[in-house]
Amino acid sequence: MIVRPQQHWLARLFVWHGSVLPKITSRLFMNFLLSIVVVWMLPWYTSLGIKLTVAPFSILGVAIAIFLGFRNNACFARYSEARLLWGQLMIASRSLLREVKTTLPNDPDLSHFVRLQIAFAHCLRMTLRRKPQGETLAKYLTSHELHQVLNSHSPANCILLLMAEWLAERRTQGALPDMLFHSITQRMHDMAVVLSGCERIFTTPLPFAYSLILHRTVYLFCIMLPFALVVDLHFMTPFVSVLISYTFISLDTLAEELEDPFGEEDNDLPLDAICNAIEIDLLQMIDADELPHKMTPGKNYQLT
Amino acid sequence: MIVRPQQHWLARLFVWHGSVLPKITSRLFMNFLLSIVVVWMLPWYTSLGIKLTVAPFSILGVAIAIFLGFRNNACFARYSEARLLWGQLMIASRSLLREVKTTLPNDPDLSHFVRLQIAFAHCLRMTLRRKPQGETLAKYLTSHELHQVLNSHSPANCILLLMAEWLAERRTQGALPDMLFHSITQRMHDMAVVLSGCERIFTTPLPFAYSLILHRTVYLFCIMLPFALVVDLHFMTPFVSVLISYTFISLDTLAEELEDPFGEEDNDLPLDAICNAIEIDLLQMIDADELPHKMTPGKNYQLT
Amino acid sequence: MIVRPQQHWLARLFVWHGSVLPKITSRLFMNFLLSIVVVWMLPWYTSLGIKLTVAPFSILGVAIAIFLGFRNNACFARYSEARLLWGQLMIASRSLLREVKTTLPNDPDLSHFVRLQIAFAHCLRMTLRRKPQGETLAKYLTSHELHQVLNSHSPANCILLLMAEWLAERRTQGALPDMLFHSITQRMHDMAVVLSGCERIFTTPLPFAYSLILHRTVYLFCIMLPFALVVDLHFMTPFVSVLISYTFISLDTLAEELEDPFGEEDNDLPLDAICNAIEIDLLQMIDADELPHKMTPGKNYQLT
Amino acid sequence: MIVRPQQHWLARLFVWHGSVLPKITSRLFMNFLLSIVVVWMLPWYTSLGIKLTVAPFSILGVAIAIFLGFRNNACFARYSEARLLWGQLMIASRSLLREVKTTLPNDPDLSHFVRLQIAFAHCLRMTLRRKPQGETLAKYLTSHELHQVLNSHSPANCILLLMAEWLAERRTQGALPDMLFHSITQRMHDMAVVLSGCERIFTTPLPFAYSLILHRTVYLFCIMLPFALVVDLHFMTPFVSVLISYTFISLDTLAEELEDPFGEEDNDLPLDAICNAIEIDLLQMIDADELPHKMTPGKNYQLT
Amino acid sequence: MIVRPQQHWLARLFVWHGSVLPKITSRLFMNFLLSIVVVWMLPWYTSLGIKLTVAPFSILGVAIAIFLGFRNNACFARYSEARLLWGQLMIASRSLLREVKTTLPNDPDLSHFVRLQIAFAHCLRMTLRRKPQGETLAKYLTSHELHQVLNSHSPANCILLLMAEWLAERRTQGALPDMLFHSITQRMHDMAVVLSGCERIFTTPLPFAYSLILHRTVYLFCIMLPFALVVDLHFMTPFVSVLISYTFISLDTLAEELEDPFGEEDNDLPLDAICNAIEIDLLQMIDADELPHKMTPGKNYQLT
């Protein structure tokens, strides 16, 4: 039950917001203009012996469609994995707190541990968006912790270490048996998996040449297309050329957008809303008095 | 041995129920009418110099088919994952109860724990379908628990916490050794994985632009198709045009349906029947006196 | 080193058994007859203004091939997963027994536990084939156990519970330390995973509309094909039409067969032979005196 | 850094060894001869009214290419999985020995355990290649063990049991605490996973009809191709026909080769070299005096 | 938020560095020259009865595109897996140290253990690049350890053993309870998984024939293409031929590059930067005084 309002199939043809259309309008318009020039100058350059036919472009078009399909799949896989990792963060956060809370039910400092957990999520989000973290983290960390975290090369990893030390202290005090310390350590490891997974997606784009080759062939294909279509279609060339170009260029552009799922564009992940959901969930599990307001993600998403 | 009655291959061509045909009849009919208009007006607009040929549509058709194939795969992956998660809920529920029952064979309150497990399944189902939960959960929870659960932002997670607390109590009382508490905690974690997995599918649709671009190109392609076919096929245009449109539009529509596997449409998951199966299985494992009636899923499914 | 006799590539063209050819001969023959009628009546219906060309069918053919490819993949994935699950049953059965045997080397009742394990495999096999189980299970279970199992909604799950209770008894008696009870519980859980995995494949077919749309477009395509081919090929139409129809219809039919891997058709899994192999392996591990005869699977398989 | 000598791209066109070309030369030559006959007899059979055009073969060719692509993927997945399993054997062997050695540093019989590990790898290799095992295993096993192993239906599984018994003995003697016995048991289980995984690939080929349908359509397509090409290409028919046939037939043949990754053909896995690497690694970990010679795999592989 | 500077889509068409264009310029230029010769000699060889048309090349082109797509996927999968493994090394390194540090907070020799961890990463990197390791490892290992490692057939595995022995010593001294020794052993196993995974990718290329068949068909296709295009396109042949050749040859070349992700070419993994990041992270976790300089990876990557 996806909440995105179910548009009529006809209305959907004219949707503007959230599509990649605004980004590529100018390119499609240039393609349209080029097509008009091609139609207009057809007699002249035909007289020079220049002619193109659709057949070779059919081979090229299919080949590009296949390769573009594979690239889109690869970019979409990055997007899906990124979402999966944030889902795992949700899982690990809840399970970690559930285990800690049931194992140490009377610990007076439990809310401190929860604040570290929440800080981890926010810290990861802001690292992935290259934003300054000081102000936000100050709400959850003591000033000493904050100083340590901000001076680290990998702030989120530093928070994990603080959490582990909080737990190790309980173990040394005898409140946490080895067995359950081990069990909780597994959940900490799950969070480390999320952290490194996000870093991997963040720092390693698709091999550059992969994107480049397809970008280049798509554009060259679209530029040469009107020359090939004009012999058959004449006045209809601009319309068909723009339609075909739209199909290829919009998918090339979308792939580029999905390649970096942590950005803040229309089709990127709603990290703010996910962090907010984690925060509310964790605070509610320890019966905190004050919960933050529930955030509504952009209209293309709906977080529970 | 799928129980769906094996139809004769000829009979299957005329199946109505469970197909997406009813949803798209009007669109196909409009395509048919458009084709007739195109055939009828061919002489007029040809005289204006407007002509289209099949060749460029061949490039476009193949490209769209490839991209549509990838999108269908992505949507089907959501459907499969959703089914897999509910299968894992079945696994986790049984294993959890098996471990609890064999470890605490004489616990007088075991049926309470089982009720919490059953409530979890129903609660998850109703969350995914955005239905009010109070009435159903009241059958399984005490009024105090019910109050707690309904006031939570994430009711299913709250039930998990209640289960964990039930177990932690046994550990504190010494009935459950740390080692086995840890073991059972793993199964609880499995249920948390299912919960967050379902939430992820539920809240994160396919990137909107992905659906939009394909929806748009499929419909534009089908609208322009009769103009291209008419030169070659003349009177046969409407029939061929509707057949090609059916292929593309029905797969586009099916993908949209599969994208949201938790709905209550023909091709969605039979969550009621799965919950019912979990309930019967768990109750039978503790030799409960009264079992609910076995539910028969819609005719496209057969739950054991 | 697959044992299926390596046929000469020429000989393989004429293989009958194990192919899907026998199932679809009548359909291909009808296609052949239709083609002859089409060739014969060509002058008549051409005079009515009815004509079809290959070009639009090229678009349709490629689109169907792509979608059929994806569907075949999905069906084959079900087949592979089913085989994988039975492979995991083999793994879990052996590892479970190895752990139990080395941990409780002198247990006088070990062969009872092994009989429960073997019964589990047979019970799962017969559930997946919807066969009566009483007679076979009677060989491995006591009459009290048999009664319990046959009255359960989920017999295989009931056997798992019996195994768990056998182990829990050893734990209560002090023969099995908590640590190793936990370890063995993991293997029991592996078997529960296999059980629920098989049930999932068994009860949830591919979304019905997915199969239906492809079935329908494949057949409509094959029916209209001769009309399109006849203009170019004339007398050769029936041969080419049947060859193309064979390619599409046989893959559609095979996909349907693979969708249900637990059946007893030519291309289904050799469950009998797998159960037999598990039985021999387990009995040999406890040095049983009498082993069942090794079963030879159908000629398309070779179980070690 | 793959060691296979980097050939110049031109030189690579003429590579003979390791390609599938030698296997299919005769078939391509027959295709060439057939094409010549077709060119030569064109006037005669055209006068009979027999004619074929490229267009329908275009539909068929693309459909076959798509299905062949999927089948190649499935066969390659078998190959990859087989390699992955042998990689996991390497991992499990090293980790198992590392854990045993560090836990039982002074065990006088450690080299016996290592010999069992090495025997396991060799035994699995020879089972997968259907070779007699007695001679090789005699180097690693005592005569009593050898007798037991060779009389088992599943020799590799029997060796696993011997290893487990060796460990269980240490546990009974008190040298191995339960906790670490459990930990090492996990590694034993990893080896059982490899064993059953290899057996699964070994005993379950791709569904027979899947291979058959593609084999058949590929060959029929290649046989009919010259008839279709000759109208357009005339004298060039044999060359183009052989090129297209090469593309399709070589991939069909390669798929067949990859389907069985445990054979001893050019493109199969270098199991001897992997076993040799495992043996050297394990012996070096216990500072053995004599190491076997390092084996160089076939020129298409390079084992560390 | 990928840092690679967002180029304008037009600028990107002319990117030189990091693309595979420099590698294949000479081949494309030869294709261009060949096309010119073909145009020039067209009248002569047409008079000999030699002619080619685009239609058969359309079949071939699509088939090659499909197979090339699958191969590119397989090569990209190797690249992705390699990156994933190095990401797992990052995860395992951090988690291992976090667990060791919190379990043995006062161990005076902790920095020794960290140096072993760092040595492992560097050793793996240099093994995968076939570089001499002595000089680099000397910075982290004692001379006795260095001697042992360099004399091993598998240096990285030897370092793992040294780490395990360091831990086993703590266990024997009673500083590390069995339970936590087991927990840490899991992380050691994770590092062994990375090691063997990298070795597998490193030593097992794609089946040679797979690369060969595609390489060959791609080049033969590109060589024969001008002959087919010239009839339709005449003077435009060289341009279209080079464009199509670029699409196919560049993807073939890129696949070859991605097949070996551990090299030092433009599109290979930035192993130096990853090792550097691991080193900084680990040293910072034990509050080391001196950190190495942060390395900036090549401009196509950005490590946190």
XYZ file of N, CA and C in Angstrom, chain E residues 29-137:
327
model
N 41.014 3.961 -35.252
C 41.580 4.633 -36.407
C 41.745 3.646 -37.569
N 42.186 2.430 -37.247
C 42.299 1.422 -38.301
C 40.940 1.100 -38.892
N 39.923 1.089 -38.029
C 38.580 0.855 -38.523
C 38.165 1.972 -39.469
N 38.552 3.193 -39.116
C 38.231 4.345 -39.956
C 38.908 4.217 -41.316
N 40.199 3.881 -41.298
C 40.941 3.715 -42.554
C 40.329 2.617 -43.402
N 40.022 1.484 -42.749
C 39.428 0.372 -43.481
C 38.147 0.826 -44.162
N 37.327 1.613 -43.433
C 36.060 2.077 -43.990
C 36.291 2.918 -45.233
N 37.321 3.769 -45.185
C 37.612 4.620 -46.349
C 38.014 3.761 -47.541
N 38.849 2.760 -47.277
C 39.250 1.853 -48.353
C 38.018 1.164 -48.923
N 37.117 0.757 -48.015
C 35.926 0.052 -48.461
C 35.077 0.941 -49.375
N 34.904 2.198 -48.966
C 34.114 3.129 -49.791
C 34.761 3.290 -51.161
N 36.059 3.415 -51.144
C 36.814 3.713 -52.365
C 36.794 2.526 -53.335
N 36.867 1.310 -52.757
C 36.957 0.135 -53.622
C 35.601 -0.488 -53.903
N 34.522 0.163 -53.410
C 33.198 -0.417 -53.580
C 32.883 -0.812 -55.022
N 33.091 0.100 -56.014
C 32.723 -0.276 -57.384
C 33.460 -1.533 -57.849
N 34.741 -1.606 -57.472
C 35.554 -2.723 -57.947
C 35.029 -4.064 -57.423
N 34.873 -4.187 -56.083
C 34.500 -5.522 -55.597
C 33.023 -5.813 -55.802
N 32.198 -4.781 -55.998
C 30.815 -5.071 -56.370
C 30.790 -5.752 -57.728
N 31.686 -5.295 -58.635
C 31.724 -5.890 -59.970
C 32.132 -7.354 -59.905
N 32.795 -7.754 -58.818
C 33.164 -9.169 -58.644
C 32.006 -9.988 -58.078
N 30.908 -9.332 -57.767
C 29.755 -10.077 -57.224
C 29.762 -10.140 -55.703
N 30.672 -9.366 -55.081
C 30.709 -9.365 -53.618
C 29.808 -8.267 -53.096
N 28.825 -8.620 -52.299
C 28.007 -7.577 -51.659
C 27.532 -8.048 -50.295
N 27.401 -7.101 -49.428
C 26.909 -7.398 -48.081
C 25.782 -6.420 -47.770
N 24.817 -6.842 -46.972
C 23.758 -5.921 -46.571
C 23.707 -5.846 -45.050
N 22.967 -4.871 -44.566
C 22.943 -4.634 -43.133
C 22.153 -5.712 -42.385
N 21.112 -6.259 -43.009
C 20.196 -7.148 -42.289
C 20.882 -8.277 -41.515
N 21.769 -9.077 -42.138
C 22.389 -10.158 -41.339
C 23.245 -9.612 -40.201
N 23.819 -8.423 -40.405
C 24.635 -7.854 -39.346
C 23.786 -7.346 -38.192
N 22.525 -7.093 -38.523
C 21.614 -6.702 -37.459
C 21.418 -7.878 -36.495
N 21.195 -9.081 -37.050
C 21.075 -10.272 -36.192
C 22.332 -10.437 -35.360
N 23.480 -10.376 -36.053
C 24.745 -10.610 -35.382
C 25.009 -9.548 -34.320
N 24.732 -8.287 -34.691
C 24.999 -7.195 -33.754
C 24.203 -7.331 -32.478
N 22.931 -7.685 -32.610
C 22.103 -7.826 -31.418
C 22.579 -9.003 -30.580
N 22.893 -10.111 -31.246
C 23.365 -11.282 -30.504
C 24.639 -10.949 -29.733
N 25.592 -10.287 -30.414
C 26.839 -9.933 -29.737
C 26.577 -8.969 -28.589
N 25.671 -8.006 -28.808
C 25.370 -7.053 -27.741
C 24.839 -7.779 -26.509
N 23.975 -8.764 -26.735
C 23.410 -9.509 -25.606
C 24.506 -10.273 -24.869
N 25.339 -10.986 -25.626
C 26.381 -11.785 -24.976
C 27.406 -10.885 -24.293
N 27.731 -9.764 -24.959
C 28.681 -8.827 -24.389
C 28.121 -8.243 -23.091
N 26.812 -7.987 -23.112
C 26.177 -7.491 -21.896
C 26.348 -8.468 -20.754
N 26.131 -9.744 -21.018
C 26.281 -10.739 -19.956
C 27.728 -10.815 -19.477
N 28.666 -10.765 -20.433
C 30.065 -10.837 -20.027
C 30.456 -9.615 -19.207
N 30.011 -8.444 -19.648
C 30.310 -7.240 -18.874
C 29.771 -7.369 -17.463
N 28.580 -7.912 -17.347
C 28.012 -8.141 -16.029
C 28.904 -9.035 -15.178
N 29.404 -10.102 -15.806
C 30.242 -11.040 -15.060
C 31.539 -10.359 -14.613
N 32.116 -9.539 -15.495
C 33.356 -8.855 -15.131
C 33.082 -7.809 -14.062
N 31.979 -7.106 -14.206
C 31.639 -6.093 -13.213
C 31.357 -6.745 -11.862
N 30.804 -7.953 -11.906
C 30.557 -8.665 -10.651
C 31.866 -8.958 -9.930
N 32.913 -9.265 -10.687
C 34.225 -9.489 -10.073
C 34.724 -8.215 -9.409
N 34.574 -7.116 -10.127
C 34.991 -5.821 -9.594
C 34.232 -5.501 -8.313
N 32.906 -5.667 -8.363
C 32.076 -5.357 -7.186
C 32.440 -6.252 -6.022
N 32.650 -7.540 -6.312
C 32.960 -8.453 -5.224
C 34.293 -8.085 -4.588
N 35.257 -7.709 -5.450
C 36.562 -7.318 -4.915
C 36.408 -6.119 -3.984
N 35.618 -5.138 -4.407
C 35.408 -3.961 -3.571
C 34.699 -4.331 -2.280
N 33.721 -5.236 -2.406
C 32.978 -5.687 -1.241
C 33.912 -6.349 -0.241
N 34.829 -7.180 -0.739
C 35.747 -7.883 0.146
C 36.633 -6.891 0.902
N 37.120 -5.880 0.202
C 37.940 -4.880 0.888
C 37.112 -4.068 1.870
N 35.834 -3.898 1.549
C 34.953 -3.260 2.531
C 34.787 -4.136 3.764
N 34.706 -5.450 3.535
C 34.580 -6.371 4.665
C 35.850 -6.397 5.497
N 36.996 -6.192 4.826
C 38.248 -6.126 5.585
C 38.210 -4.927 6.522
N 37.708 -3.807 6.006
C 37.538 -2.612 6.843
C 36.638 -2.936 8.038
N 35.502 -3.560 7.765
C 34.561 -3.926 8.842
C 35.243 -4.830 9.857
N 35.854 -5.917 9.356
C 36.435 -6.913 10.259
C 37.567 -6.294 11.079
N 38.382 -5.439 10.429
C 39.505 -4.839 11.144
C 39.013 -3.989 12.308
N 38.033 -3.133 12.022
C 37.518 -2.265 13.078
C 36.846 -3.083 14.176
N 35.988 -4.031 13.786
C 35.257 -4.781 14.807
C 36.209 -5.617 15.640
N 37.199 -6.228 14.975
C 38.172 -7.034 15.697
C 38.876 -6.183 16.752
N 39.364 -5.021 16.330
C 40.082 -4.189 17.287
C 39.150 -3.689 18.390
N 37.918 -3.311 18.005
C 36.988 -2.827 19.024
C 36.757 -3.895 20.079
N 36.577 -5.142 19.624
C 36.338 -6.214 20.591
C 37.576 -6.496 21.437
N 38.729 -6.541 20.790
C 39.949 -6.817 21.548
C 40.201 -5.713 22.554
N 40.032 -4.469 22.108
C 40.342 -3.346 22.991
C 39.396 -3.305 24.188
N 38.108 -3.529 23.956
C 37.174 -3.449 25.085
C 37.291 -4.671 25.989
N 37.736 -5.810 25.441
C 37.872 -6.995 26.272
C 39.180 -6.996 27.054
N 40.233 -6.485 26.449
C 41.548 -6.453 27.104
C 42.009 -5.007 27.208
N 41.288 -4.177 27.987
C 41.564 -2.732 27.916
C 42.960 -2.349 28.372
N 43.554 -3.166 29.221
C 44.834 -2.745 29.788
C 46.017 -3.525 29.247
N 45.822 -4.224 28.151
C 46.921 -5.033 27.637
C 48.049 -4.121 27.158
N 49.262 -4.320 27.680
C 50.368 -3.418 27.313
C 50.835 -3.621 25.877
N 50.496 -4.764 25.286
C 51.039 -5.108 23.972
C 50.014 -4.887 22.855
N 48.957 -4.114 23.162
C 47.872 -3.962 22.195
C 48.356 -3.384 20.873
N 49.312 -2.444 20.964
C 49.764 -1.808 19.722
C 50.454 -2.826 18.816
N 51.016 -3.873 19.408
C 51.616 -4.924 18.600
C 50.549 -5.621 17.763
N 49.430 -5.905 18.441
C 48.327 -6.555 17.730
C 47.828 -5.675 16.583
N 47.706 -4.385 16.852
C 47.250 -3.465 15.806
C 48.230 -3.470 14.638
N 49.518 -3.506 14.934
C 50.492 -3.529 13.835
C 50.333 -4.782 12.986
N 50.003 -5.918 13.641
C 49.760 -7.138 12.866
C 48.553 -6.948 11.944
N 47.512 -6.311 12.485
C 46.320 -6.062 11.662
C 46.651 -5.215 10.438
N 47.416 -4.140 10.670
C 47.769 -3.256 9.549
C 48.642 -4.002 8.548
N 49.567 -4.805 9.073
C 50.441 -5.575 8.177
C 49.610 -6.504 7.296
N 48.552 -7.059 7.875
C 47.705 -7.969 7.088
C 47.154 -7.257 5.858
N 46.617 -6.052 6.056
C 46.030 -5.311 4.932
C 47.079 -5.021 3.864
N 48.244 -4.517 4.296
C 49.283 -4.200 3.313
C 49.770 -5.457 2.606
N 49.911 -6.519 3.355
C 50.417 -7.762 2.777
C 49.454 -8.277 1.709
N 48.155 -8.198 2.014
C 47.161 -8.649 1.044
C 47.228 -7.787 -0.214
N 47.313 -6.485 -0.008
C 47.390 -5.571 -1.155
C 48.573 -5.897 -2.050
N 49.735 -6.135 -1.421
C 50.916 -6.357 -2.247
C 50.937 -7.742 -2.876
N 50.331 -8.690 -2.215
C 50.203 -10.003 -2.842
C 49.355 -9.897 -4.104
N 48.248 -9.149 -4.001
C 47.331 -9.044 -5.134
C 47.944 -8.244 -6.277
N 48.986 -7.485 -5.972
C 49.643 -6.721 -7.035
C 51.005 -7.292 -7.377
N 51.330 -8.466 -6.818
C 52.596 -9.146 -7.107
C 53.794 -8.262 -6.860
N 53.776 -7.542 -5.748
C 54.901 -6.675 -5.443
C 55.706 -7.249 -4.297
N 56.988 -6.917 -4.215
C 57.784 -7.372 -3.076
C 57.259 -6.720 -1.795
N 57.237 -7.508 -0.707
C 56.555 -7.036 0.489
C 57.498 -6.663 1.618
N 58.751 -7.127 1.505
C 59.659 -7.024 2.643
C 59.730 -5.636 3.258
N 59.986 -4.651 2.432
C 60.233 -3.309 2.932
C 59.030 -2.757 3.694
N 57.853 -2.887 3.097
C 56.654 -2.337 3.744
C 56.353 -3.059 5.046
N 56.379 -4.396 5.019
C 56.005 -5.145 6.213
C 56.980 -4.906 7.363
